[in-house]
mmCIF file of C-alpha atoms and ligand atoms in Angstrom:
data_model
loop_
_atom_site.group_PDB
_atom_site.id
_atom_site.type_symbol
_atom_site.label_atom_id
_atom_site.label_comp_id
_atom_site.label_asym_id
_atom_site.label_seq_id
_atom_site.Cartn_x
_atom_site.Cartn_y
_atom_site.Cartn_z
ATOM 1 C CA UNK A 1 -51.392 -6.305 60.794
ATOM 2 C CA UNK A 2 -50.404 -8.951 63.262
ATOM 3 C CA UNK A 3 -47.091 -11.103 62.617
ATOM 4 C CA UNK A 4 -47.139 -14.867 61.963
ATOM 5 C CA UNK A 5 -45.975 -15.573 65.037
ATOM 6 C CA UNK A 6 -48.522 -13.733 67.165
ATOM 7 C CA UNK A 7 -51.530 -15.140 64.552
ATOM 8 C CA UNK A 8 -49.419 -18.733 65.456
ATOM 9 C CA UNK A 9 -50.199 -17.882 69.333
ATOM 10 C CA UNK A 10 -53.855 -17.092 69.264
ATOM 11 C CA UNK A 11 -54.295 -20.505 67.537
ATOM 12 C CA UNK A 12 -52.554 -22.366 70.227
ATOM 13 C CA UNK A 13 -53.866 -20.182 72.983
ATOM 14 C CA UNK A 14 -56.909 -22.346 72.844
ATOM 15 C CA UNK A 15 -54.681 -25.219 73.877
ATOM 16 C CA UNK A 16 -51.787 -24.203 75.325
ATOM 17 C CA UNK A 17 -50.829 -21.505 77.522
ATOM 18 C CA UNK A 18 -48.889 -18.065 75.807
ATOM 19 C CA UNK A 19 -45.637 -19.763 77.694
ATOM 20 C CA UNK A 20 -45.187 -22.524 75.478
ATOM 21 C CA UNK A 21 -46.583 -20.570 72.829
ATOM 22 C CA UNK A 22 -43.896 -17.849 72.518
ATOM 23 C CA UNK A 23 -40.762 -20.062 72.253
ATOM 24 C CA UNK A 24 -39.135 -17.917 69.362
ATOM 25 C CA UNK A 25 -39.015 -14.562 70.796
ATOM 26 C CA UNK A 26 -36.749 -13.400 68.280
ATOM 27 C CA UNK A 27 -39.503 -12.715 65.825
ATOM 28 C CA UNK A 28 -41.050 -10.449 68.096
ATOM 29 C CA UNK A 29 -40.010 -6.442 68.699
ATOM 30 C CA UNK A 30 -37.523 -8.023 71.650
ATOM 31 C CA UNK A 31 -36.173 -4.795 74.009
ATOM 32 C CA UNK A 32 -34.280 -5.555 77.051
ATOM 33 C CA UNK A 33 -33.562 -3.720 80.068
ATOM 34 C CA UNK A 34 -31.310 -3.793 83.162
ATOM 35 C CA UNK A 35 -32.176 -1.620 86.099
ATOM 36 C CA UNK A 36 -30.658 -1.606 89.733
ATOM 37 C CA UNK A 37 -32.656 -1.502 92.940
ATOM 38 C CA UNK A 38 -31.518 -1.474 96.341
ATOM 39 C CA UNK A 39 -33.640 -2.159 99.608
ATOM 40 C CA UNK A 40 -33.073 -2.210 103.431
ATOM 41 C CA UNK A 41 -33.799 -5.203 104.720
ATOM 42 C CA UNK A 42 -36.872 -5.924 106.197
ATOM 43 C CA UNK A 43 -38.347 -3.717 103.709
ATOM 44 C CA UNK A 44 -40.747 -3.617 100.552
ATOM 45 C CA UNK A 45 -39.668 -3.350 97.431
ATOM 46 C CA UNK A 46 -41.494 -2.709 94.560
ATOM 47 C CA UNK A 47 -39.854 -3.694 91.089
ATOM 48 C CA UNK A 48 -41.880 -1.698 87.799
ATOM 49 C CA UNK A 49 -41.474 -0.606 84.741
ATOM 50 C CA UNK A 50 -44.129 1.465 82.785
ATOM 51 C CA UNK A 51 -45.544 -0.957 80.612
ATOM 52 C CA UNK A 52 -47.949 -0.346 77.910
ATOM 53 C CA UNK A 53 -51.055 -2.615 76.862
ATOM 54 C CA UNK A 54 -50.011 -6.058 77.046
ATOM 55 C CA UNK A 55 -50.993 -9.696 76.741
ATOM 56 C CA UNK A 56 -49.468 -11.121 79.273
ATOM 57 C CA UNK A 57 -46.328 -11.256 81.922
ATOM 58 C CA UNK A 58 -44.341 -13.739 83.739
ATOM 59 C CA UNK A 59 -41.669 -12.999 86.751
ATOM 60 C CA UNK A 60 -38.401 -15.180 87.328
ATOM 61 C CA UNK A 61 -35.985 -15.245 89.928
ATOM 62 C CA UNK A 62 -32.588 -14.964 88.279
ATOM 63 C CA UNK A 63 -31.887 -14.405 84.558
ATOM 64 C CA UNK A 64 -33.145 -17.331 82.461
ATOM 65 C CA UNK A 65 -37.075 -17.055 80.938
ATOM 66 C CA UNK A 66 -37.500 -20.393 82.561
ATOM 67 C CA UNK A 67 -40.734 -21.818 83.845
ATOM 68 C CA UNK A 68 -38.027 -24.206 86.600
ATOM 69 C CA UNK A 69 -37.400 -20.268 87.888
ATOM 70 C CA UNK A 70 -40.983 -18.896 87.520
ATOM 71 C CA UNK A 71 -42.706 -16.527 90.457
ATOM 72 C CA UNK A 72 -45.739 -15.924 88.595
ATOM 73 C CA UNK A 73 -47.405 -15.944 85.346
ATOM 74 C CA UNK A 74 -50.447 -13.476 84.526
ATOM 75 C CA UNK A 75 -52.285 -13.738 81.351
ATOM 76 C CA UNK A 76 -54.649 -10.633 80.711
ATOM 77 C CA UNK A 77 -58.555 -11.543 82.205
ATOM 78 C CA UNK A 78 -56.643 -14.693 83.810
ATOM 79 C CA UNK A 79 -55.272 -15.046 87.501
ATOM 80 C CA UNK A 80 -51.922 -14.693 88.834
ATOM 81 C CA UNK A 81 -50.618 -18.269 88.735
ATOM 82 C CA UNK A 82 -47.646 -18.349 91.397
ATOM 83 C CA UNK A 83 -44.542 -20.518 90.174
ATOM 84 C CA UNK A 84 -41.686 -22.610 91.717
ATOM 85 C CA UNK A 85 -39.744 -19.414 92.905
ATOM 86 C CA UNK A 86 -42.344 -17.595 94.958
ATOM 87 C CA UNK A 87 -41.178 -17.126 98.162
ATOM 88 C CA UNK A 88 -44.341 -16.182 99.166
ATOM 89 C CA UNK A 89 -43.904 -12.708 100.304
ATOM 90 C CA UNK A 90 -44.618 -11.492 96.814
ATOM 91 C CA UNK A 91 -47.454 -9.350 95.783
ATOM 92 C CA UNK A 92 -48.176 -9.749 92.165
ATOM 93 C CA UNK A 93 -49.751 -6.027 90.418
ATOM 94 C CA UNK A 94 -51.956 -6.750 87.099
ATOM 95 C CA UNK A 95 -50.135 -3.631 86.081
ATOM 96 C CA UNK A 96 -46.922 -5.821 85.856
ATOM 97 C CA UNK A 97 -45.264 -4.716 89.135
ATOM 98 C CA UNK A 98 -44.282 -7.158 91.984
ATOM 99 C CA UNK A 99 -43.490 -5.984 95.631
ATOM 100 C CA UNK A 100 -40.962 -8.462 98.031
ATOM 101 C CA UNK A 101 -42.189 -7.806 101.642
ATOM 102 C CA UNK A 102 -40.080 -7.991 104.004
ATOM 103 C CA UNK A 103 -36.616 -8.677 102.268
ATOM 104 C CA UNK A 104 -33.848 -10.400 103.194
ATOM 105 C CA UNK A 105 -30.503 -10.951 102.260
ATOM 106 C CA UNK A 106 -31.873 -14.368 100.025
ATOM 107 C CA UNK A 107 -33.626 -12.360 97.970
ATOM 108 C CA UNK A 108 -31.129 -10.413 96.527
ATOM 109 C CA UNK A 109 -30.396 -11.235 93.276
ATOM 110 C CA UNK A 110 -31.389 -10.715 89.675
ATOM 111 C CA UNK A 111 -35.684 -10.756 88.554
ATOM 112 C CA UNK A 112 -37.107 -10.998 85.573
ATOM 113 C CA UNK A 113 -40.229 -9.611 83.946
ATOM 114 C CA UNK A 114 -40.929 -10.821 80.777
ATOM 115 C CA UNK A 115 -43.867 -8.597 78.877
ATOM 116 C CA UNK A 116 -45.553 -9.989 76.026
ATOM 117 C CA UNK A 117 -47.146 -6.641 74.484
ATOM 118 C CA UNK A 118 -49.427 -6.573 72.224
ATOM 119 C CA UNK A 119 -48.251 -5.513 68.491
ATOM 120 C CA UNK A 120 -45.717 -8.255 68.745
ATOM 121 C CA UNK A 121 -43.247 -6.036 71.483
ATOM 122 C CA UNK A 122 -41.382 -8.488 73.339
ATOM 123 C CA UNK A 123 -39.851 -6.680 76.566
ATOM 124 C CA UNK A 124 -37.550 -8.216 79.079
ATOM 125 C CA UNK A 125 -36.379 -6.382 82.294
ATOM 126 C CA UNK A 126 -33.704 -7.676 84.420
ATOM 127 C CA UNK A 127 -33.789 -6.195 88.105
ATOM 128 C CA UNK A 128 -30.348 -6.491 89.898
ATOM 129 C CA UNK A 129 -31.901 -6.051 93.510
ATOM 130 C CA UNK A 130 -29.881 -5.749 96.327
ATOM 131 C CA UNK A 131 -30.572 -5.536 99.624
ATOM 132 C CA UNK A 132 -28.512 -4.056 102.476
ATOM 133 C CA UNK A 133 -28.738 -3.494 106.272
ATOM 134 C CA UNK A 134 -28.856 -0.319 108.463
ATOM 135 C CA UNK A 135 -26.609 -0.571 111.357
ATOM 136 C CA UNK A 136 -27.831 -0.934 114.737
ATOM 137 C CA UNK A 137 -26.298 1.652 117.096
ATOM 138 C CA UNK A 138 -23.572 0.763 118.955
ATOM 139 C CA UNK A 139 -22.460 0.669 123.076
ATOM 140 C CA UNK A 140 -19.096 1.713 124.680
ATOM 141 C CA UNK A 141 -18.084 -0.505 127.466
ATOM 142 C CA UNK A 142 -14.844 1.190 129.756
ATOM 143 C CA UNK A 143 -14.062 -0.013 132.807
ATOM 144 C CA UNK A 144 -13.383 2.958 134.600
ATOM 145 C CA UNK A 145 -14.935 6.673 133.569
ATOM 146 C CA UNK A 146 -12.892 8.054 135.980
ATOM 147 C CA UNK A 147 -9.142 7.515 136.282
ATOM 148 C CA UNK A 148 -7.873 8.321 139.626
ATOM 149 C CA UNK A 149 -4.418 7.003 139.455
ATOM 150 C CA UNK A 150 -1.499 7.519 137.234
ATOM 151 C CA UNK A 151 -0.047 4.766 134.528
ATOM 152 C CA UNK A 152 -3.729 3.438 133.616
ATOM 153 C CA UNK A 153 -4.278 1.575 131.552
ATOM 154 C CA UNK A 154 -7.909 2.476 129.720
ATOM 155 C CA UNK A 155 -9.665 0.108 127.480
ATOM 156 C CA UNK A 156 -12.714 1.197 125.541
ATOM 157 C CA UNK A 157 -15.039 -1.554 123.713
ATOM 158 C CA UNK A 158 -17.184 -0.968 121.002
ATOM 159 C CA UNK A 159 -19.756 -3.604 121.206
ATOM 160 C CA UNK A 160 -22.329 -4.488 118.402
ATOM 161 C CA UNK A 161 -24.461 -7.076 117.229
ATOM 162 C CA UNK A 162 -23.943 -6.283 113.662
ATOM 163 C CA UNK A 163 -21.293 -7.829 110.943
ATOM 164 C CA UNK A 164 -19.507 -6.702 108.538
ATOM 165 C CA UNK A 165 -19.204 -3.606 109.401
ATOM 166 C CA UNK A 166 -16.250 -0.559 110.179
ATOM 167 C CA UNK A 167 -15.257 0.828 113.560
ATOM 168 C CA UNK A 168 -14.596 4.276 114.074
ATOM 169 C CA UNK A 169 -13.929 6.336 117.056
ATOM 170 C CA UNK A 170 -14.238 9.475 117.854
ATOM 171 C CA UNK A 171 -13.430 12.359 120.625
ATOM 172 C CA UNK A 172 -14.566 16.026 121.573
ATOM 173 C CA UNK A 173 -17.254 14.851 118.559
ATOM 174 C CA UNK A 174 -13.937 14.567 116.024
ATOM 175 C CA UNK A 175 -12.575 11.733 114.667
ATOM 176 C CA UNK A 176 -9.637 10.324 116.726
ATOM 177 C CA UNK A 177 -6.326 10.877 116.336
ATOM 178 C CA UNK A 178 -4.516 7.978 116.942
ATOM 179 C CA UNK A 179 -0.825 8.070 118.962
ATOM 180 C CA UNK A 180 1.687 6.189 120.015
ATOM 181 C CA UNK A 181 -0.219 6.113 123.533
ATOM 182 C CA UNK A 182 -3.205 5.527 121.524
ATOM 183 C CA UNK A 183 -3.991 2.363 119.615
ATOM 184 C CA UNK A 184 -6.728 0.095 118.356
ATOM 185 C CA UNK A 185 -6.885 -3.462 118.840
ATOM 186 C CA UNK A 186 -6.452 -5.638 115.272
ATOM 187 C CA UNK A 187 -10.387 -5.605 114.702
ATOM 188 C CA UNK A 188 -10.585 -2.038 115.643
ATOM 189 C CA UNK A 189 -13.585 -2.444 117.757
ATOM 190 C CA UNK A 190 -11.306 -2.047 121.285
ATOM 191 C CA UNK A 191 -9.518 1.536 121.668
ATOM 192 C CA UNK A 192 -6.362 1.761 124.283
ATOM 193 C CA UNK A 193 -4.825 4.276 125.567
ATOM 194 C CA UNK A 194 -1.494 3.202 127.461
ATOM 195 C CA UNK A 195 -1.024 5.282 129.888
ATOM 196 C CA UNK A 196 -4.101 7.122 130.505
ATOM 197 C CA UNK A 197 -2.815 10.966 130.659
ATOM 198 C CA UNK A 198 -4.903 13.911 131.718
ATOM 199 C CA UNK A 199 -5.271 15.151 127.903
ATOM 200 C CA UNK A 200 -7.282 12.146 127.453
ATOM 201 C CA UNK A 201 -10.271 13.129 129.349
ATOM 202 C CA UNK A 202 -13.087 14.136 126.982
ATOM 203 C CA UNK A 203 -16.061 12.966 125.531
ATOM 204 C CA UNK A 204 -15.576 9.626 123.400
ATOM 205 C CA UNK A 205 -17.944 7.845 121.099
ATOM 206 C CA UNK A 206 -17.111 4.988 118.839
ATOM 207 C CA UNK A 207 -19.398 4.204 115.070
ATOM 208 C CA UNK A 208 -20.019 1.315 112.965
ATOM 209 C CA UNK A 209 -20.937 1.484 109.387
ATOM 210 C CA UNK A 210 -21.256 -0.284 106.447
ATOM 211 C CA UNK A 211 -21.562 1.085 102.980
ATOM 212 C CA UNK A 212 -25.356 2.007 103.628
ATOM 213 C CA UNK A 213 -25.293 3.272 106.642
ATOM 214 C CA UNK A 214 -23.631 4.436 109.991
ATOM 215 C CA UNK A 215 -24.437 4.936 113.971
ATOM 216 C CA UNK A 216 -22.503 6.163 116.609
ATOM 217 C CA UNK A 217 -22.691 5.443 120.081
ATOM 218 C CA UNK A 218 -24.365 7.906 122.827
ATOM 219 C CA UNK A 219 -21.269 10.320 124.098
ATOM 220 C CA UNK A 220 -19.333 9.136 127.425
ATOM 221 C CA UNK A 221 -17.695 11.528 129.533
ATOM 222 C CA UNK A 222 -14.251 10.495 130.482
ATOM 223 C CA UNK A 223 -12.127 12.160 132.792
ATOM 224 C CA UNK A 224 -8.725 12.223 134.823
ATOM 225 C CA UNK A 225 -9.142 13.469 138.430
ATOM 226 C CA UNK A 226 -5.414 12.649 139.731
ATOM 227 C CA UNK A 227 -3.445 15.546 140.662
HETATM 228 C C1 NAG B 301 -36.300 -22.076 92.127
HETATM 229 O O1 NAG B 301 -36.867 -23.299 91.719
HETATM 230 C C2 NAG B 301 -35.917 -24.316 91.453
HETATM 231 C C3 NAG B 301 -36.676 -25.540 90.963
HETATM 232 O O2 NAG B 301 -37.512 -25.207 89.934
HETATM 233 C C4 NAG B 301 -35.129 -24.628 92.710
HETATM 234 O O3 NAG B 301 -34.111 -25.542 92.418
HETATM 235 C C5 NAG B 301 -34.516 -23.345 93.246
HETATM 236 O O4 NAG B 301 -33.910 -23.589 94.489
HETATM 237 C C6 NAG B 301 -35.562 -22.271 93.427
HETATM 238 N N1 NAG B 301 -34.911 -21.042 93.829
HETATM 239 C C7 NAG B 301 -35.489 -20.200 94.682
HETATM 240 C C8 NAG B 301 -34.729 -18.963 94.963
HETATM 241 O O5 NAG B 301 -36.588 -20.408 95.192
HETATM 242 C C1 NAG B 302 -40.846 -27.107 90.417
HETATM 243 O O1 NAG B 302 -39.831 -27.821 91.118
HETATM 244 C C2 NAG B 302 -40.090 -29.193 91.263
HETATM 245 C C3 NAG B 302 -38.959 -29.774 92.083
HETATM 246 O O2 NAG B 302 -38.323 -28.827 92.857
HETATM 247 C C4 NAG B 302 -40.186 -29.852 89.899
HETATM 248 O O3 NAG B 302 -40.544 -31.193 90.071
HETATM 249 C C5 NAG B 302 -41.242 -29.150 89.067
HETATM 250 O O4 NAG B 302 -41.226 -29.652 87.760
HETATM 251 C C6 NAG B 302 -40.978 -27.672 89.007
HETATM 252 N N1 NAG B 302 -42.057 -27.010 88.333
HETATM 253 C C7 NAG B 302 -41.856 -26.174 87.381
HETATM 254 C C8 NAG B 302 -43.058 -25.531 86.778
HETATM 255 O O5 NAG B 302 -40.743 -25.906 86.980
HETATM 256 C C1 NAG B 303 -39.312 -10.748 108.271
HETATM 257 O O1 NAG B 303 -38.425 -11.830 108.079
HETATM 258 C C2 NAG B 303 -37.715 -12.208 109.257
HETATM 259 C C3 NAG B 303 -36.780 -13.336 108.903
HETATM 260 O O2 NAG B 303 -36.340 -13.283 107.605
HETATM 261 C C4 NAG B 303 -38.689 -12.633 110.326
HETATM 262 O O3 NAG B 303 -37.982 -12.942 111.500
HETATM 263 C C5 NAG B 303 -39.683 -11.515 110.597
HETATM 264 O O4 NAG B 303 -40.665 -11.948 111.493
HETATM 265 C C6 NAG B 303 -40.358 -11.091 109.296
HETATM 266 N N1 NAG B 303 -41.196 -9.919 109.566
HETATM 267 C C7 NAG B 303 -42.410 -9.794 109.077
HETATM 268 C C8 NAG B 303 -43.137 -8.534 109.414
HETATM 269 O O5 NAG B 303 -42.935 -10.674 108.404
HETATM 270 C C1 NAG B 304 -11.261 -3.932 131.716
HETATM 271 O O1 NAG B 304 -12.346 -4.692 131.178
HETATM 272 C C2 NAG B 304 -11.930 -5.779 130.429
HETATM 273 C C3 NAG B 304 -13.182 -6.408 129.834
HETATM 274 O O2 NAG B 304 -14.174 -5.465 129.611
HETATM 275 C C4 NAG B 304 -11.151 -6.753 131.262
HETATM 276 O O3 NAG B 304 -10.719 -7.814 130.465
HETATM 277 C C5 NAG B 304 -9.975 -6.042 131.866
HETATM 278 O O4 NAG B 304 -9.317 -6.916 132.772
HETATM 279 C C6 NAG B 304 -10.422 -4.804 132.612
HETATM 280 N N1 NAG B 304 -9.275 -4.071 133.091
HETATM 281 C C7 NAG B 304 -9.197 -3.513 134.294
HETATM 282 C C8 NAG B 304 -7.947 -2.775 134.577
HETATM 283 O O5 NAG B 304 -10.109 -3.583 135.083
HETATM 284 C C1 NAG B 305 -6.964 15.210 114.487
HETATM 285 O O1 NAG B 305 -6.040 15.875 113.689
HETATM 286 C C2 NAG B 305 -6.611 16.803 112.774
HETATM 287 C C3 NAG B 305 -5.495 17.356 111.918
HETATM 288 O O2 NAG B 305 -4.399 17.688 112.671
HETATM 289 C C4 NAG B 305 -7.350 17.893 113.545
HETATM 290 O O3 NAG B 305 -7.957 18.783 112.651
HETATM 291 C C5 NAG B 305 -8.403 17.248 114.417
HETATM 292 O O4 NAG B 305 -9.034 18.206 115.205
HETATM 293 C C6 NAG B 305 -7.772 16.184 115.304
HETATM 294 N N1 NAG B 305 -8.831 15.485 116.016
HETATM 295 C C7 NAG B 305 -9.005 15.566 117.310
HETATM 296 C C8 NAG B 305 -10.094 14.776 117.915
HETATM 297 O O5 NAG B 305 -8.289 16.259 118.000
#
């Protein structure tokens, strides 16, 4: 047997849209869910949840059930009406599902889907997507591979287009111990070694990462060739 409310929203159906319609939720079966999605930027993302036979569903951009936030609003045999927060790189599913085409760091955020089932279910999803970036790899600048004379000073420079990120370095393919001859500059990103002895001469690489991801740079042959 259907509920008041849903017998309420069939009348006004025929003059109002299900939006309006549904103001007291509360009456319904209500079920809410929160599920976490990360995605590389630049990527698609495809927010879903299994959902059953249902009347209708409408997508928000942040939290509230508000048609100010709306990215679209599907009523079953209708079309996908886009609202005020499409971005445009949506793709709307009649199964419920939206994909975000090439992401960026705006659209992280919270989405809601708001089901109207049938039976009276009410089901609300909140999406916490967020959206990261892979590190590009990362050049060594040095002024001189070889060091021919005694008391050098050697200055290696991570360089990077990315932010944000860590610098690590690295020698013989092992992480760097640092000594008193061998320091980092404040940002990390510059490695010196003061002076430049012949147990220095190896292969160095220096890595960025962030907490998705991590390059290093290609391997550089350094060597001493004083006597
Ligand atoms: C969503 O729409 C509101 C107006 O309805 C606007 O103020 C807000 O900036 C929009 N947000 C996004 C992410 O498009
Ligand atoms: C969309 O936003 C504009 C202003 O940004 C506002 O005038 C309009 O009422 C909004 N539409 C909806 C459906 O919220
Ligand atoms: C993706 O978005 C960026 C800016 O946000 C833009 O420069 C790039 O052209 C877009 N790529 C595609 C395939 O649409
Ligand atoms: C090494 O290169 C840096 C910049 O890359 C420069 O500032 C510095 O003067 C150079 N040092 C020597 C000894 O050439
Ligand atoms: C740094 O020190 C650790 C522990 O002593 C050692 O295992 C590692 O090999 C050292 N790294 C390099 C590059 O020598």
């Amino acid at each position: 047997m259907e509920s008041p409310s849903l017998l309420l929203c069939k009348g006004l159906l025929l003059t109002a849209s299900l939006l309006t319609c549904w103001t007291s939720p509360a009456m319904a079966r209500r079920s809410t869910k929160e599920i976490q999605v990360s995605a590389a930027k630049g990527a698609r993302v495809l927010l879903s949840v299994p959902v059953e036979s249902f009347l209708s569903f409408n997508w928000y951009k942040g939290r509230e059930e508000h048609s100010d936030f709306m990215i679209a609003h599907y009523e079953k045999t209708q079309e996908v009406k886009l609202g005020n927060n499409s971005s445009g790189r949506e793709e709307i599913y009649l199964d419920g599902s939206m994909m975000i085409k090439n992401v960026t760091q705006e659209d992280a955020g919270i989405y809601t889907l708001e089901i109207f089932g049938t039976h009276d279910r009410y089901e609300i999803t909140h999406f916490h997507l967020q959206v990261y970036k892979i590190v590009t790899q990362p050049y060594m600048l040095l002024n001189n591979t070889v060091v021919r004379k005694r008391r050098h000073v050697s200055v290696f420079t991570c360089v990077t287009p990315d932010t944000g990120i860590e610098f690590n370095w690295f020698f013989n393919y092992k992480p760097l111990n640092l000594t008193e001859r061998t320091t980092l500059s404040p940002e990390k990103h510059k490695l010196i070694i003061n002076p430049t002895w012949r147990v220095d001469g190896g292969i160095y690489q220096c890595g960025v990462s962030n907490a998705f991801s991590s390059r290093r740079s290609n391997p550089l042959l350094f060597a001493m060739v004083y006597g």
